[in-house]
């Protein structure tokens, strides 16, 4: 989340993976040792490449809250979770939602966890078709 959040403030629109490498160099105090590099890179690229689809869903289910009104932290957390819900079938739906809610309770505003949970729950119920027959 921190990487995507910082990326949004980047003046030069550089590749997200290059940005991540620079971020890692500049943030030596961050603990990157237990990170699955391949998954993180896929996630970062996926969120950026699919941002229009992701943002459209967040806005559709956030009822009367345009993206411009959403706090940046909560928005980035939901973007990650929606990416996982739509494109990472090995990530269980409940895990994607729970991680976003947990992180929003740490980094977000006071009512963020219930807001994030509500939006992601509606997206999961209405848009995620895992295991369903067509």
GROMACS .gro file of N, CA and C in nm:
model
  402
    1UNK      N    1   0.083  -0.118   0.000
    1UNK     CA    2   0.000   0.000   0.000
    1UNK      C    3   0.087   0.124   0.000
    2UNK      N    4   0.194   0.122   0.080
    2UNK     CA    5   0.280   0.239   0.088
    2UNK      C    6   0.342   0.273  -0.047
    3UNK      N    7   0.376   0.171  -0.123
    3UNK     CA    8   0.440   0.192  -0.253
    3UNK      C    9   0.342   0.259  -0.349
    4UNK      N   10   0.221   0.207  -0.358
    4UNK     CA   11   0.121   0.267  -0.446
    4UNK      C   12   0.083   0.408  -0.401
    5UNK      N   13   0.071   0.426  -0.271
    5UNK     CA   14   0.039   0.557  -0.217
    5UNK      C   15   0.147   0.658  -0.257
    6UNK      N   16   0.272   0.623  -0.238
    6UNK     CA   17   0.382   0.713  -0.274
    6UNK      C   18   0.389   0.735  -0.425
    7UNK      N   19   0.358   0.632  -0.500
    7UNK     CA   20   0.362   0.641  -0.647
    7UNK      C   21   0.265   0.748  -0.699
    8UNK      N   22   0.154   0.765  -0.631
    8UNK     CA   23   0.054   0.864  -0.675
    8UNK      C   24   0.105   1.007  -0.666
    9UNK      N   25   0.209   1.028  -0.585
    9UNK     CA   26   0.265   1.161  -0.569
    9UNK      C   27   0.388   1.183  -0.657
   10UNK      N   28   0.423   1.083  -0.733
   10UNK     CA   29   0.540   1.091  -0.821
   10UNK      C   30   0.509   1.184  -0.937
   11UNK      N   31   0.595   1.282  -0.957
   11UNK     CA   32   0.576   1.378  -1.065
   11UNK      C   33   0.605   1.313  -1.199
   12UNK      N   34   0.714   1.240  -1.207
   12UNK     CA   35   0.749   1.169  -1.329
   12UNK      C   36   0.671   1.038  -1.332
   13UNK      N   37   0.595   1.018  -1.437
   13UNK     CA   38   0.519   0.894  -1.446
   13UNK      C   39   0.611   0.784  -1.498
   14UNK      N   40   0.682   0.724  -1.408
   14UNK     CA   41   0.773   0.617  -1.444
   14UNK      C   42   0.706   0.482  -1.421
   15UNK      N   43   0.768   0.380  -1.472
   15UNK     CA   44   0.720   0.245  -1.454
   15UNK      C   45   0.708   0.213  -1.305
   16UNK      N   46   0.600   0.147  -1.266
   16UNK     CA   47   0.576   0.118  -1.125
   16UNK      C   48   0.685   0.029  -1.066
   17UNK      N   49   0.741  -0.061  -1.145
   17UNK     CA   50   0.846  -0.150  -1.093
   17UNK      C   51   0.974  -0.071  -1.070
   18UNK      N   52   1.006   0.019  -1.159
   18UNK     CA   53   1.122   0.105  -1.137
   18UNK      C   54   1.102   0.192  -1.013
   19UNK      N   55   0.980   0.243  -0.999
   19UNK     CA   56   0.949   0.322  -0.881
   19UNK      C   57   0.966   0.238  -0.755
   20UNK      N   58   0.917   0.115  -0.756
   20UNK     CA   59   0.931   0.025  -0.641
   20UNK      C   60   1.078   0.004  -0.604
   21UNK      N   61   1.162  -0.016  -0.704
   21UNK     CA   62   1.305  -0.038  -0.678
   21UNK      C   63   1.367   0.085  -0.612
   22UNK      N   64   1.332   0.203  -0.661
   22UNK     CA   65   1.382   0.326  -0.601
   22UNK      C   66   1.327   0.343  -0.459
   23UNK      N   67   1.198   0.314  -0.442
   23UNK     CA   68   1.134   0.323  -0.311
   23UNK      C   69   1.207   0.234  -0.212
   24UNK      N   70   1.238   0.116  -0.256
   24UNK     CA   71   1.308   0.019  -0.169
   24UNK      C   72   1.447   0.071  -0.130
   25UNK      N   73   1.517   0.128  -0.227
   25UNK     CA   74   1.650   0.184  -0.199
   25UNK      C   75   1.642   0.299  -0.099
   26UNK      N   76   1.542   0.384  -0.115
   26UNK     CA   77   1.529   0.501  -0.030
   26UNK      C   78   1.470   0.471   0.108
   27UNK      N   79   1.412   0.355   0.123
   27UNK     CA   80   1.347   0.317   0.249
   27UNK      C   81   1.413   0.193   0.308
   28UNK      N   82   1.539   0.206   0.337
   28UNK     CA   83   1.617   0.094   0.391
   28UNK      C   84   1.562   0.045   0.525
   29UNK      N   85   1.493   0.132   0.596
   29UNK     CA   86   1.440   0.094   0.727
   29UNK      C   87   1.315   0.006   0.716
   30UNK      N   88   1.253   0.000   0.598
   30UNK     CA   89   1.137  -0.088   0.578
   30UNK      C   90   1.183  -0.233   0.572
   31UNK      N   91   1.099  -0.322   0.619
   31UNK     CA   92   1.132  -0.464   0.620
   31UNK      C   93   1.078  -0.531   0.493
   32UNK      N   94   1.168  -0.558   0.398
   32UNK     CA   95   1.130  -0.619   0.272
   32UNK      C   96   1.172  -0.765   0.263
   33UNK      N   97   1.228  -0.821   0.368
   33UNK     CA   98   1.286  -0.955   0.359
   33UNK      C   99   1.183  -1.065   0.340
   34UNK      N  100   1.063  -1.050   0.392
   34UNK     CA  101   0.962  -1.156   0.382
   34UNK      C  102   0.864  -1.134   0.267
   35UNK      N  103   0.896  -1.045   0.176
   35UNK     CA  104   0.805  -1.012   0.067
   35UNK      C  105   0.826  -1.108  -0.050
   36UNK      N  106   0.718  -1.155  -0.106
   36UNK     CA  107   0.721  -1.236  -0.227
   36UNK      C  108   0.734  -1.137  -0.344
   37UNK      N  109   0.857  -1.121  -0.391
   37UNK     CA  110   0.887  -1.020  -0.494
   37UNK      C  111   0.802  -1.038  -0.621
   38UNK      N  112   0.789  -1.162  -0.666
   38UNK     CA  113   0.712  -1.185  -0.789
   38UNK      C  114   0.566  -1.144  -0.772
   39UNK      N  115   0.509  -1.180  -0.658
   39UNK     CA  116   0.369  -1.144  -0.635
   39UNK      C  117   0.355  -0.993  -0.622
   40UNK      N  118   0.444  -0.929  -0.547
   40UNK     CA  119   0.437  -0.785  -0.529
   40UNK      C  120   0.446  -0.713  -0.663
   41UNK      N  121   0.537  -0.754  -0.748
   41UNK     CA  122   0.551  -0.690  -0.878
   41UNK      C  123   0.426  -0.712  -0.963
   42UNK      N  124   0.370  -0.833  -0.960
   42UNK     CA  125   0.247  -0.862  -1.034
   42UNK      C  126   0.132  -0.776  -0.980
   43UNK      N  127   0.125  -0.762  -0.849
   43UNK     CA  128   0.020  -0.682  -0.787
   43UNK      C  129   0.034  -0.535  -0.826
   44UNK      N  130   0.154  -0.481  -0.815
   44UNK     CA  131   0.176  -0.340  -0.849
   44UNK      C  132   0.140  -0.312  -0.995
   45UNK      N  133   0.191  -0.396  -1.085
   45UNK     CA  134   0.159  -0.380  -1.227
   45UNK      C  135   0.010  -0.395  -1.251
   46UNK      N  136  -0.049  -0.495  -1.188
   46UNK     CA  137  -0.191  -0.523  -1.208
   46UNK      C  138  -0.280  -0.409  -1.164
   47UNK      N  139  -0.250  -0.351  -1.049
   47UNK     CA  140  -0.331  -0.240  -1.000
   47UNK      C  141  -0.321  -0.121  -1.096
   48UNK      N  142  -0.201  -0.090  -1.141
   48UNK     CA  143  -0.182   0.023  -1.232
   48UNK      C  144  -0.246  -0.005  -1.368
   49UNK      N  145  -0.222  -0.124  -1.424
   49UNK     CA  146  -0.274  -0.155  -1.558
   49UNK      C  147  -0.426  -0.169  -1.560
   50UNK      N  148  -0.486  -0.208  -1.451
   50UNK     CA  149  -0.631  -0.229  -1.445
   50UNK      C  150  -0.703  -0.122  -1.363
   51UNK      N  151  -0.637  -0.010  -1.343
   51UNK     CA  152  -0.691   0.092  -1.255
   51UNK      C  153  -0.828   0.143  -1.300
   52UNK      N  154  -0.851   0.159  -1.428
   52UNK     CA  155  -0.980   0.210  -1.474
   52UNK      C  156  -1.093   0.114  -1.437
   53UNK      N  157  -1.073  -0.014  -1.459
   53UNK     CA  158  -1.173  -0.116  -1.423
   53UNK      C  159  -1.197  -0.115  -1.273
   54UNK      N  160  -1.087  -0.114  -1.198
   54UNK     CA  161  -1.093  -0.116  -1.051
   54UNK      C  162  -1.164   0.008  -0.999
   55UNK      N  163  -1.123   0.124  -1.045
   55UNK     CA  164  -1.183   0.249  -0.999
   55UNK      C  165  -1.332   0.258  -1.034
   56UNK      N  166  -1.369   0.210  -1.152
   56UNK     CA  167  -1.510   0.211  -1.191
   56UNK      C  168  -1.593   0.129  -1.092
   57UNK      N  169  -1.543   0.014  -1.051
   57UNK     CA  170  -1.616  -0.069  -0.955
   57UNK      C  171  -1.623  -0.003  -0.817
   58UNK      N  172  -1.512   0.053  -0.773
   58UNK     CA  173  -1.512   0.120  -0.643
   58UNK      C  174  -1.614   0.234  -0.643
   59UNK      N  175  -1.612   0.312  -0.749
   59UNK     CA  176  -1.706   0.425  -0.756
   59UNK      C  177  -1.851   0.376  -0.766
   60UNK      N  178  -1.873   0.270  -0.841
   60UNK     CA  179  -2.008   0.214  -0.856
   60UNK      C  180  -2.067   0.171  -0.721
   61UNK      N  181  -1.984   0.111  -0.636
   61UNK     CA  182  -2.034   0.057  -0.509
   61UNK      C  183  -2.010   0.148  -0.389
   62UNK      N  184  -1.949   0.263  -0.410
   62UNK     CA  185  -1.926   0.352  -0.296
   62UNK      C  186  -2.041   0.451  -0.275
   63UNK      N  187  -2.144   0.440  -0.353
   63UNK     CA  188  -2.268   0.517  -0.335
   63UNK      C  189  -2.248   0.661  -0.289
   64UNK      N  190  -2.261   0.751  -0.381
   64UNK     CA  191  -2.253   0.895  -0.352
   64UNK      C  192  -2.115   0.943  -0.307
   65UNK      N  193  -2.014   0.860  -0.322
   65UNK     CA  194  -1.878   0.900  -0.287
   65UNK      C  195  -1.791   0.888  -0.412
   66UNK      N  196  -1.776   0.997  -0.486
   66UNK     CA  197  -1.685   0.990  -0.602
   66UNK      C  198  -1.542   0.965  -0.554
   67UNK      N  199  -1.462   0.908  -0.640
   67UNK     CA  200  -1.323   0.875  -0.601
   67UNK      C  201  -1.249   0.996  -0.547
   68UNK      N  202  -1.279   1.113  -0.600
   68UNK     CA  203  -1.210   1.234  -0.556
   68UNK      C  204  -1.237   1.267  -0.410
   69UNK      N  205  -1.345   1.214  -0.353
   69UNK     CA  206  -1.378   1.239  -0.212
   69UNK      C  207  -1.325   1.132  -0.118
   70UNK      N  208  -1.279   1.021  -0.173
   70UNK     CA  209  -1.230   0.912  -0.089
   70UNK      C  210  -1.089   0.942  -0.038
   71UNK      N  211  -1.063   0.915   0.088
   71UNK     CA  212  -0.927   0.932   0.139
   71UNK      C  213  -0.830   0.842   0.061
   72UNK      N  214  -0.713   0.894   0.032
   72UNK     CA  215  -0.615   0.822  -0.051
   72UNK      C  216  -0.577   0.686   0.007
   73UNK      N  217  -0.559   0.677   0.137
   73UNK     CA  218  -0.518   0.550   0.197
   73UNK      C  219  -0.624   0.444   0.172
   74UNK      N  220  -0.749   0.477   0.201
   74UNK     CA  221  -0.857   0.381   0.181
   74UNK      C  222  -0.872   0.344   0.035
   75UNK      N  223  -0.856   0.442  -0.053
   75UNK     CA  224  -0.866   0.416  -0.196
   75UNK      C  225  -0.759   0.318  -0.242
   76UNK      N  226  -0.636   0.338  -0.201
   76UNK     CA  227  -0.528   0.247  -0.241
   76UNK      C  228  -0.550   0.107  -0.185
   77UNK      N  229  -0.596   0.098  -0.061
   77UNK     CA  230  -0.624  -0.033  -0.002
   77UNK      C  231  -0.734  -0.104  -0.080
   78UNK      N  232  -0.837  -0.031  -0.117
   78UNK     CA  233  -0.945  -0.093  -0.194
   78UNK      C  234  -0.899  -0.130  -0.334
   79UNK      N  235  -0.814  -0.050  -0.395
   79UNK     CA  236  -0.762  -0.084  -0.529
   79UNK      C  237  -0.687  -0.217  -0.524
   80UNK      N  238  -0.605  -0.234  -0.422
   80UNK     CA  239  -0.531  -0.359  -0.408
   80UNK      C  240  -0.628  -0.476  -0.390
   81UNK      N  241  -0.724  -0.460  -0.301
   81UNK     CA  242  -0.819  -0.568  -0.273
   81UNK      C  243  -0.904  -0.600  -0.396
   82UNK      N  244  -0.951  -0.500  -0.468
   82UNK     CA  245  -1.032  -0.525  -0.586
   82UNK      C  246  -0.948  -0.594  -0.693
   83UNK      N  247  -0.823  -0.553  -0.708
   83UNK     CA  248  -0.735  -0.624  -0.802
   83UNK      C  249  -0.728  -0.772  -0.763
   84UNK      N  250  -0.706  -0.800  -0.636
   84UNK     CA  251  -0.698  -0.939  -0.592
   84UNK      C  252  -0.830  -1.013  -0.614
   85UNK      N  253  -0.941  -0.947  -0.586
   85UNK     CA  254  -1.072  -1.010  -0.605
   85UNK      C  255  -1.096  -1.047  -0.752
   86UNK      N  256  -1.055  -0.960  -0.841
   86UNK     CA  257  -1.084  -0.980  -0.983
   86UNK      C  258  -0.981  -1.065  -1.056
   87UNK      N  259  -0.854  -1.052  -1.017
   87UNK     CA  260  -0.747  -1.109  -1.100
   87UNK      C  261  -0.656  -1.211  -1.032
   88UNK      N  262  -0.667  -1.228  -0.904
   88UNK     CA  263  -0.580  -1.322  -0.832
   88UNK      C  264  -0.665  -1.432  -0.768
   89UNK      N  265  -0.701  -1.531  -0.846
   89UNK     CA  266  -0.792  -1.635  -0.798
   89UNK      C  267  -0.736  -1.717  -0.683
   90UNK      N  268  -0.605  -1.721  -0.668
   90UNK     CA  269  -0.548  -1.797  -0.556
   90UNK      C  270  -0.561  -1.724  -0.422
   91UNK      N  271  -0.596  -1.597  -0.427
   91UNK     CA  272  -0.621  -1.521  -0.304
   91UNK      C  273  -0.769  -1.536  -0.270
   92UNK      N  274  -0.800  -1.600  -0.157
   92UNK     CA  275  -0.941  -1.614  -0.120
   92UNK      C  276  -1.009  -1.477  -0.104
   93UNK      N  277  -1.135  -1.471  -0.143
   93UNK     CA  278  -1.212  -1.348  -0.134
   93UNK      C  279  -1.206  -1.290   0.007
   94UNK      N  280  -1.227  -1.375   0.107
   94UNK     CA  281  -1.228  -1.327   0.246
   94UNK      C  282  -1.093  -1.271   0.287
   95UNK      N  283  -0.985  -1.328   0.236
   95UNK     CA  284  -0.851  -1.280   0.271
   95UNK      C  285  -0.827  -1.142   0.211
   96UNK      N  286  -0.863  -1.124   0.085
   96UNK     CA  287  -0.844  -0.993   0.020
   96UNK      C  288  -0.920  -0.884   0.096
   97UNK      N  289  -1.043  -0.915   0.134
   97UNK     CA  290  -1.125  -0.817   0.205
   97UNK      C  291  -1.071  -0.794   0.346
   98UNK      N  292  -1.043  -0.902   0.420
   98UNK     CA  293  -0.994  -0.889   0.557
   98UNK      C  294  -0.864  -0.811   0.567
   99UNK      N  295  -0.772  -0.834   0.472
   99UNK     CA  296  -0.645  -0.761   0.475
   99UNK      C  297  -0.667  -0.612   0.454
  100UNK      N  298  -0.754  -0.577   0.361
  100UNK     CA  299  -0.782  -0.435   0.336
  100UNK      C  300  -0.849  -0.371   0.458
  101UNK      N  301  -0.941  -0.442   0.519
  101UNK     CA  302  -1.009  -0.389   0.638
  101UNK      C  303  -0.910  -0.374   0.753
  102UNK      N  304  -0.827  -0.475   0.774
  102UNK     CA  305  -0.726  -0.467   0.881
  102UNK      C  306  -0.631  -0.350   0.860
  103UNK      N  307  -0.583  -0.334   0.737
  103UNK     CA  308  -0.491  -0.223   0.708
  103UNK      C  309  -0.561  -0.088   0.723
  104UNK      N  310  -0.688  -0.082   0.688
  104UNK     CA  311  -0.760   0.045   0.701
  104UNK      C  312  -0.779   0.082   0.848
  105UNK      N  313  -0.785  -0.018   0.935
  105UNK     CA  314  -0.797   0.013   1.078
  105UNK      C  315  -0.666   0.067   1.134
  106UNK      N  316  -0.555   0.035   1.068
  106UNK     CA  317  -0.425   0.085   1.112
  106UNK      C  318  -0.393   0.221   1.050
  107UNK      N  319  -0.416   0.233   0.919
  107UNK     CA  320  -0.372   0.351   0.846
  107UNK      C  321  -0.484   0.449   0.810
  108UNK      N  322  -0.609   0.405   0.816
  108UNK     CA  323  -0.720   0.488   0.771
  108UNK      C  324  -0.782   0.571   0.881
  109UNK      N  325  -0.887   0.639   0.843
  109UNK     CA  326  -0.961   0.720   0.940
  109UNK      C  327  -1.047   0.626   1.027
  110UNK      N  328  -1.111   0.681   1.129
  110UNK     CA  329  -1.182   0.601   1.228
  110UNK      C  330  -1.288   0.508   1.168
  111UNK      N  331  -1.367   0.557   1.076
  111UNK     CA  332  -1.475   0.476   1.019
  111UNK      C  333  -1.433   0.399   0.895
  112UNK      N  334  -1.306   0.402   0.863
  112UNK     CA  335  -1.257   0.336   0.741
  112UNK      C  336  -1.285   0.186   0.735
  113UNK      N  337  -1.262   0.111   0.841
  113UNK     CA  338  -1.283  -0.034   0.830
  113UNK      C  339  -1.424  -0.073   0.784
  114UNK      N  340  -1.527  -0.012   0.841
  114UNK     CA  341  -1.663  -0.048   0.801
  114UNK      C  342  -1.693   0.000   0.659
  115UNK      N  343  -1.641   0.115   0.621
  115UNK     CA  344  -1.660   0.168   0.487
  115UNK      C  345  -1.594   0.077   0.384
  116UNK      N  346  -1.469   0.042   0.408
  116UNK     CA  347  -1.393  -0.045   0.318
  116UNK      C  348  -1.460  -0.182   0.310
  117UNK      N  349  -1.498  -0.237   0.424
  117UNK     CA  350  -1.563  -0.368   0.427
  117UNK      C  351  -1.693  -0.367   0.347
  118UNK      N  352  -1.771  -0.262   0.362
  118UNK     CA  353  -1.898  -0.253   0.290
  118UNK      C  354  -1.880  -0.249   0.140
  119UNK      N  355  -1.790  -0.165   0.093
  119UNK     CA  356  -1.767  -0.153  -0.051
  119UNK      C  357  -1.712  -0.284  -0.107
  120UNK      N  358  -1.609  -0.338  -0.042
  120UNK     CA  359  -1.548  -0.461  -0.093
  120UNK      C  360  -1.645  -0.578  -0.085
  121UNK      N  361  -1.727  -0.584   0.019
  121UNK     CA  362  -1.826  -0.690   0.030
  121UNK      C  363  -1.927  -0.686  -0.084
  122UNK      N  364  -1.972  -0.565  -0.119
  122UNK     CA  365  -2.066  -0.551  -0.230
  122UNK      C  366  -2.002  -0.588  -0.364
  123UNK      N  367  -1.877  -0.547  -0.382
  123UNK     CA  368  -1.806  -0.583  -0.506
  123UNK      C  369  -1.791  -0.734  -0.514
  124UNK      N  370  -1.749  -0.796  -0.405
  124UNK     CA  371  -1.731  -0.942  -0.404
  124UNK      C  372  -1.863  -1.013  -0.433
  125UNK      N  373  -1.970  -0.969  -0.372
  125UNK     CA  374  -2.100  -1.035  -0.390
  125UNK      C  375  -2.156  -1.020  -0.531
  126UNK      N  376  -2.129  -0.906  -0.593
  126UNK     CA  377  -2.190  -0.877  -0.723
  126UNK      C  378  -2.100  -0.893  -0.844
  127UNK      N  379  -1.970  -0.891  -0.825
  127UNK     CA  380  -1.878  -0.888  -0.939
  127UNK      C  381  -1.782  -1.007  -0.947
  128UNK      N  382  -1.761  -1.076  -0.837
  128UNK     CA  383  -1.663  -1.185  -0.835
  128UNK      C  384  -1.736  -1.315  -0.864
  129UNK      N  385  -1.692  -1.385  -0.966
  129UNK     CA  386  -1.761  -1.506  -1.013
  129UNK      C  387  -1.679  -1.632  -0.990
  130UNK      N  388  -1.594  -1.635  -0.892
  130UNK     CA  389  -1.510  -1.754  -0.868
  130UNK      C  390  -1.594  -1.875  -0.835
  131UNK      N  391  -1.563  -1.984  -0.903
  131UNK     CA  392  -1.627  -2.110  -0.874
  131UNK      C  393  -1.772  -2.119  -0.920
  132UNK      N  394  -1.822  -2.017  -0.986
  132UNK     CA  395  -1.960  -2.020  -1.033
  132UNK      C  396  -1.962  -2.067  -1.178
  133UNK      N  397  -2.060  -2.147  -1.212
  133UNK     CA  398  -2.074  -2.195  -1.350
  133UNK      C  399  -2.146  -2.089  -1.432
  134UNK      N  400  -2.101  -2.074  -1.554
  134UNK     CA  401  -2.165  -1.976  -1.644
  134UNK      C  402  -2.294  -2.029  -1.701
   0.00000   0.00000   0.00000
